[in-house]
Amino acid sequence: MSGIYLHIPFCKKACHYCDFHFSTSLKNKEPLLKALVQEIILRADEFKNKTVKTIYFGGGTPSILDVDEIKNIIKTIRQYYKVIEIPEITLEANPDDLTDDKIKELAQTEINRLSIGVQSFGDKELQMMNRAHSSEEVKQCLHTATQYFNNITIDLMYGIPGLSNEEWKQNIQQALKFGISHISSYALTVEEGTALADFIKKGTYPVINESLAAQHFDILVNTLTQAGFDHYEISNFGKPNFYSKHNTSYWLGKWYLGFGPSAHSFNGNIRSWNVANNAKYIKSLLENSLPSGQEILTVKDQYNEYIMTGLRTIWGVSLEKVSQDFGIKTSIFLEKQIQPFLENGTLMLKQNQLKTTQKGKFLADGIASELFWV
């Protein structure tokens, strides 16, 4: 399975915690979309022997796009790439963009999955994050969206200072009332260069409490698993048949192409990325030049990535695959490194598959780093 990712680098407002590439100015929207279409055309040969099964509009805030702009991008992909008849096509969207009319228009396109950036059902938390929507807009948009789309995922954020365990439970329960079939949930983290990092340094915002985040994570896992969700990746919960096909392809090491400024691509052993600058991106594509850099992943790099992604998913890490793909020496190294984690109950080994236990899930990234071949 191969996928296409489209980075739409525009937002109405800058969320205080976000370090993704975006601009709050729309003045270059039209030339950037022309450049994006040109990149799609120029790179068609990279996927000449691949079949596209997923298309993902990310950002930024892709719901800023007009429906006709979305249709034109999909049309271009279909014209230059081999795409299955009904691919999974996801559009990331903010609740304030999803008016009743916009939802109805999107339902008439090939978009068949909405990823809605709810983050919280509480106005206090939304204002703290500098989100552009209110809790009332969240509820209204979900009320309408669930009538037109049966495949909806929402983002929720936990570990927010001042958010009690009971308030966090209410957030999750509110999502379940709408019959949502997939939830992605992330701990609030502090990234350098963001407004949140600056606020914390100045003492105007509380320091992030990892203990609180761990409590929220346990509540999240217990509540959603009891509600019939599979915890198939550390931050992702889906009901059967509603896993994200696009993101799953990332975690399983499938090929993907990323279009747009800052977008990444992967072809098995080479990772490439576009310049994270809208003006430079546009200028380069106007000259029919690809504004990208790349790195060839060493065997060690590929092993480390497999460990990192594998331990985050229900599929885990196959010791047989490690031996076959990375050699006996690496296999012996891994078996030695995992012993302390097997003993402390954060990892388990069943039928040659290494997975995190419930105790180890919140610690998965830290555990993986201890198993890296440095």
mmCIF file with all atom_site columns, N, CA, C and O in Angstrom, residues 16 30-31 46 66 80 83 90 163 173 178 213 243-244 246 281 284 304:
data_model
loop_
_atom_site.group_PDB
_atom_site.id
_atom_site.type_symbol
_atom_site.label_atom_id
_atom_site.label_alt_id
_atom_site.label_comp_id
_atom_site.label_asym_id
_atom_site.label_entity_id
_atom_site.label_seq_id
_atom_site.pdbx_PDB_ins_code
_atom_site.Cartn_x
_atom_site.Cartn_y
_atom_site.Cartn_z
_atom_site.occupancy
_atom_site.B_iso_or_equiv
_atom_site.pdbx_formal_charge
_atom_site.auth_seq_id
_atom_site.auth_comp_id
_atom_site.auth_asym_id
_atom_site.auth_atom_id
_atom_site.pdbx_PDB_model_num
ATOM 1  N N  . HIS A 1 16  ? -0.735  27.840 20.378  1.00 0.00 ? 16  HIS A N  1
ATOM 2  C CA . HIS A 1 16  ? 0.427   28.121 21.212  1.00 0.00 ? 16  HIS A CA 1
ATOM 3  C C  . HIS A 1 16  ? 1.409   26.952 21.318  1.00 0.00 ? 16  HIS A C  1
ATOM 4  O O  . HIS A 1 16  ? 2.587   27.167 21.588  1.00 0.00 ? 16  HIS A O  1
ATOM 5  N N  . GLU A 1 30  ? -2.901  31.018 -3.507  1.00 0.00 ? 30  GLU A N  1
ATOM 6  C CA . GLU A 1 30  ? -3.099  30.623 -4.902  1.00 0.00 ? 30  GLU A CA 1
ATOM 7  C C  . GLU A 1 30  ? -1.811  30.168 -5.571  1.00 0.00 ? 30  GLU A C  1
ATOM 8  O O  . GLU A 1 30  ? -1.771  29.080 -6.169  1.00 0.00 ? 30  GLU A O  1
ATOM 9  N N  . PRO A 1 31  ? -0.699  30.944 -5.482  1.00 0.00 ? 31  PRO A N  1
ATOM 10 C CA . PRO A 1 31  ? 0.544   30.462 -6.107  1.00 0.00 ? 31  PRO A CA 1
ATOM 11 C C  . PRO A 1 31  ? 1.077   29.190 -5.458  1.00 0.00 ? 31  PRO A C  1
ATOM 12 O O  . PRO A 1 31  ? 1.675   28.349 -6.135  1.00 0.00 ? 31  PRO A O  1
ATOM 13 N N  . GLU A 1 46  ? 8.191   8.836  -9.724  1.00 0.00 ? 46  GLU A N  1
ATOM 14 C CA . GLU A 1 46  ? 8.625   8.186  -8.484  1.00 0.00 ? 46  GLU A CA 1
ATOM 15 C C  . GLU A 1 46  ? 7.660   7.082  -8.059  1.00 0.00 ? 46  GLU A C  1
ATOM 16 O O  . GLU A 1 46  ? 8.022   6.191  -7.301  1.00 0.00 ? 46  GLU A O  1
ATOM 17 N N  . ASP A 1 66  ? -10.963 25.790 -0.513  1.00 0.00 ? 66  ASP A N  1
ATOM 18 C CA . ASP A 1 66  ? -12.287 25.695 -1.113  1.00 0.00 ? 66  ASP A CA 1
ATOM 19 C C  . ASP A 1 66  ? -12.485 24.277 -1.638  1.00 0.00 ? 66  ASP A C  1
ATOM 20 O O  . ASP A 1 66  ? -11.511 23.586 -1.977  1.00 0.00 ? 66  ASP A O  1
ATOM 21 N N  . TYR A 1 80  ? -2.265  11.603 -12.899 1.00 0.00 ? 80  TYR A N  1
ATOM 22 C CA . TYR A 1 80  ? -0.849  11.274 -13.056 1.00 0.00 ? 80  TYR A CA 1
ATOM 23 C C  . TYR A 1 80  ? -0.392  10.048 -12.263 1.00 0.00 ? 80  TYR A C  1
ATOM 24 O O  . TYR A 1 80  ? 0.747   9.610  -12.410 1.00 0.00 ? 80  TYR A O  1
ATOM 25 N N  . VAL A 1 83  ? -4.367  5.165  -9.028  1.00 0.00 ? 83  VAL A N  1
ATOM 26 C CA . VAL A 1 83  ? -5.102  5.256  -7.761  1.00 0.00 ? 83  VAL A CA 1
ATOM 27 C C  . VAL A 1 83  ? -6.240  4.237  -7.777  1.00 0.00 ? 83  VAL A C  1
ATOM 28 O O  . VAL A 1 83  ? -6.933  4.088  -8.785  1.00 0.00 ? 83  VAL A O  1
ATOM 29 N N  . THR A 1 90  ? -8.451  11.432 3.402   1.00 0.00 ? 90  THR A N  1
ATOM 30 C CA . THR A 1 90  ? -8.671  12.125 4.673   1.00 0.00 ? 90  THR A CA 1
ATOM 31 C C  . THR A 1 90  ? -8.423  13.620 4.521   1.00 0.00 ? 90  THR A C  1
ATOM 32 O O  . THR A 1 90  ? -7.457  14.039 3.883   1.00 0.00 ? 90  THR A O  1
ATOM 33 N N  . LEU A 1 163 ? -6.355  20.694 33.967  1.00 0.00 ? 163 LEU A N  1
ATOM 34 C CA . LEU A 1 163 ? -7.412  19.793 33.495  1.00 0.00 ? 163 LEU A CA 1
ATOM 35 C C  . LEU A 1 163 ? -7.488  18.602 34.446  1.00 0.00 ? 163 LEU A C  1
ATOM 36 O O  . LEU A 1 163 ? -6.586  17.770 34.485  1.00 0.00 ? 163 LEU A O  1
ATOM 37 N N  . GLN A 1 173 ? -15.972 11.147 27.171  1.00 0.00 ? 173 GLN A N  1
ATOM 38 C CA . GLN A 1 173 ? -17.373 10.743 27.124  1.00 0.00 ? 173 GLN A CA 1
ATOM 39 C C  . GLN A 1 173 ? -18.165 11.598 26.130  1.00 0.00 ? 173 GLN A C  1
ATOM 40 O O  . GLN A 1 173 ? -19.061 11.102 25.437  1.00 0.00 ? 173 GLN A O  1
ATOM 41 N N  . PHE A 1 178 ? -21.093 11.205 20.405  1.00 0.00 ? 178 PHE A N  1
ATOM 42 C CA . PHE A 1 178 ? -21.308 11.485 18.989  1.00 0.00 ? 178 PHE A CA 1
ATOM 43 C C  . PHE A 1 178 ? -21.088 10.250 18.109  1.00 0.00 ? 178 PHE A C  1
ATOM 44 O O  . PHE A 1 178 ? -21.212 10.319 16.888  1.00 0.00 ? 178 PHE A O  1
ATOM 45 N N  . ALA A 1 213 ? -0.115  13.740 32.986  1.00 0.00 ? 213 ALA A N  1
ATOM 46 C CA . ALA A 1 213 ? -0.281  13.174 31.644  1.00 0.00 ? 213 ALA A CA 1
ATOM 47 C C  . ALA A 1 213 ? -0.404  11.653 31.714  1.00 0.00 ? 213 ALA A C  1
ATOM 48 O O  . ALA A 1 213 ? -1.208  11.054 30.989  1.00 0.00 ? 213 ALA A O  1
ATOM 49 N N  . TYR A 1 243 ? -9.434  1.804  11.593  1.00 0.00 ? 243 TYR A N  1
ATOM 50 C CA . TYR A 1 243 ? -8.059  2.263  11.771  1.00 0.00 ? 243 TYR A CA 1
ATOM 51 C C  . TYR A 1 243 ? -7.725  3.234  10.630  1.00 0.00 ? 243 TYR A C  1
ATOM 52 O O  . TYR A 1 243 ? -8.294  3.143  9.537   1.00 0.00 ? 243 TYR A O  1
ATOM 53 N N  . SER A 1 244 ? -6.794  4.142  10.870  1.00 0.00 ? 244 SER A N  1
ATOM 54 C CA . SER A 1 244 ? -6.323  5.019  9.799   1.00 0.00 ? 244 SER A CA 1
ATOM 55 C C  . SER A 1 244 ? -5.432  4.205  8.862   1.00 0.00 ? 244 SER A C  1
ATOM 56 O O  . SER A 1 244 ? -4.338  3.790  9.233   1.00 0.00 ? 244 SER A O  1
ATOM 57 N N  . HIS A 1 246 ? -3.977  5.300  6.178   1.00 0.00 ? 246 HIS A N  1
ATOM 58 C CA . HIS A 1 246 ? -2.831  6.118  5.774   1.00 0.00 ? 246 HIS A CA 1
ATOM 59 C C  . HIS A 1 246 ? -1.731  6.098  6.829   1.00 0.00 ? 246 HIS A C  1
ATOM 60 O O  . HIS A 1 246 ? -0.572  5.791  6.530   1.00 0.00 ? 246 HIS A O  1
ATOM 61 N N  . TYR A 1 281 ? 9.610   27.467 -1.719  1.00 0.00 ? 281 TYR A N  1
ATOM 62 C CA . TYR A 1 281 ? 8.918   26.333 -2.346  1.00 0.00 ? 281 TYR A CA 1
ATOM 63 C C  . TYR A 1 281 ? 8.279   26.767 -3.659  1.00 0.00 ? 281 TYR A C  1
ATOM 64 O O  . TYR A 1 281 ? 8.447   26.124 -4.697  1.00 0.00 ? 281 TYR A O  1
ATOM 65 N N  . SER A 1 284 ? 10.916  27.671 -6.418  1.00 0.00 ? 284 SER A N  1
ATOM 66 C CA . SER A 1 284 ? 11.571  26.494 -6.970  1.00 0.00 ? 284 SER A CA 1
ATOM 67 C C  . SER A 1 284 ? 10.677  25.764 -7.968  1.00 0.00 ? 284 SER A C  1
ATOM 68 O O  . SER A 1 284 ? 11.117  25.405 -9.068  1.00 0.00 ? 284 SER A O  1
ATOM 69 N N  . ASN A 1 304 ? 16.517  1.050  13.778  1.00 0.00 ? 304 ASN A N  1
ATOM 70 C CA . ASN A 1 304 ? 16.025  1.926  14.844  1.00 0.00 ? 304 ASN A CA 1
ATOM 71 C C  . ASN A 1 304 ? 14.596  2.407  14.568  1.00 0.00 ? 304 ASN A C  1
ATOM 72 O O  . ASN A 1 304 ? 13.769  2.483  15.479  1.00 0.00 ? 304 ASN A O  1
#
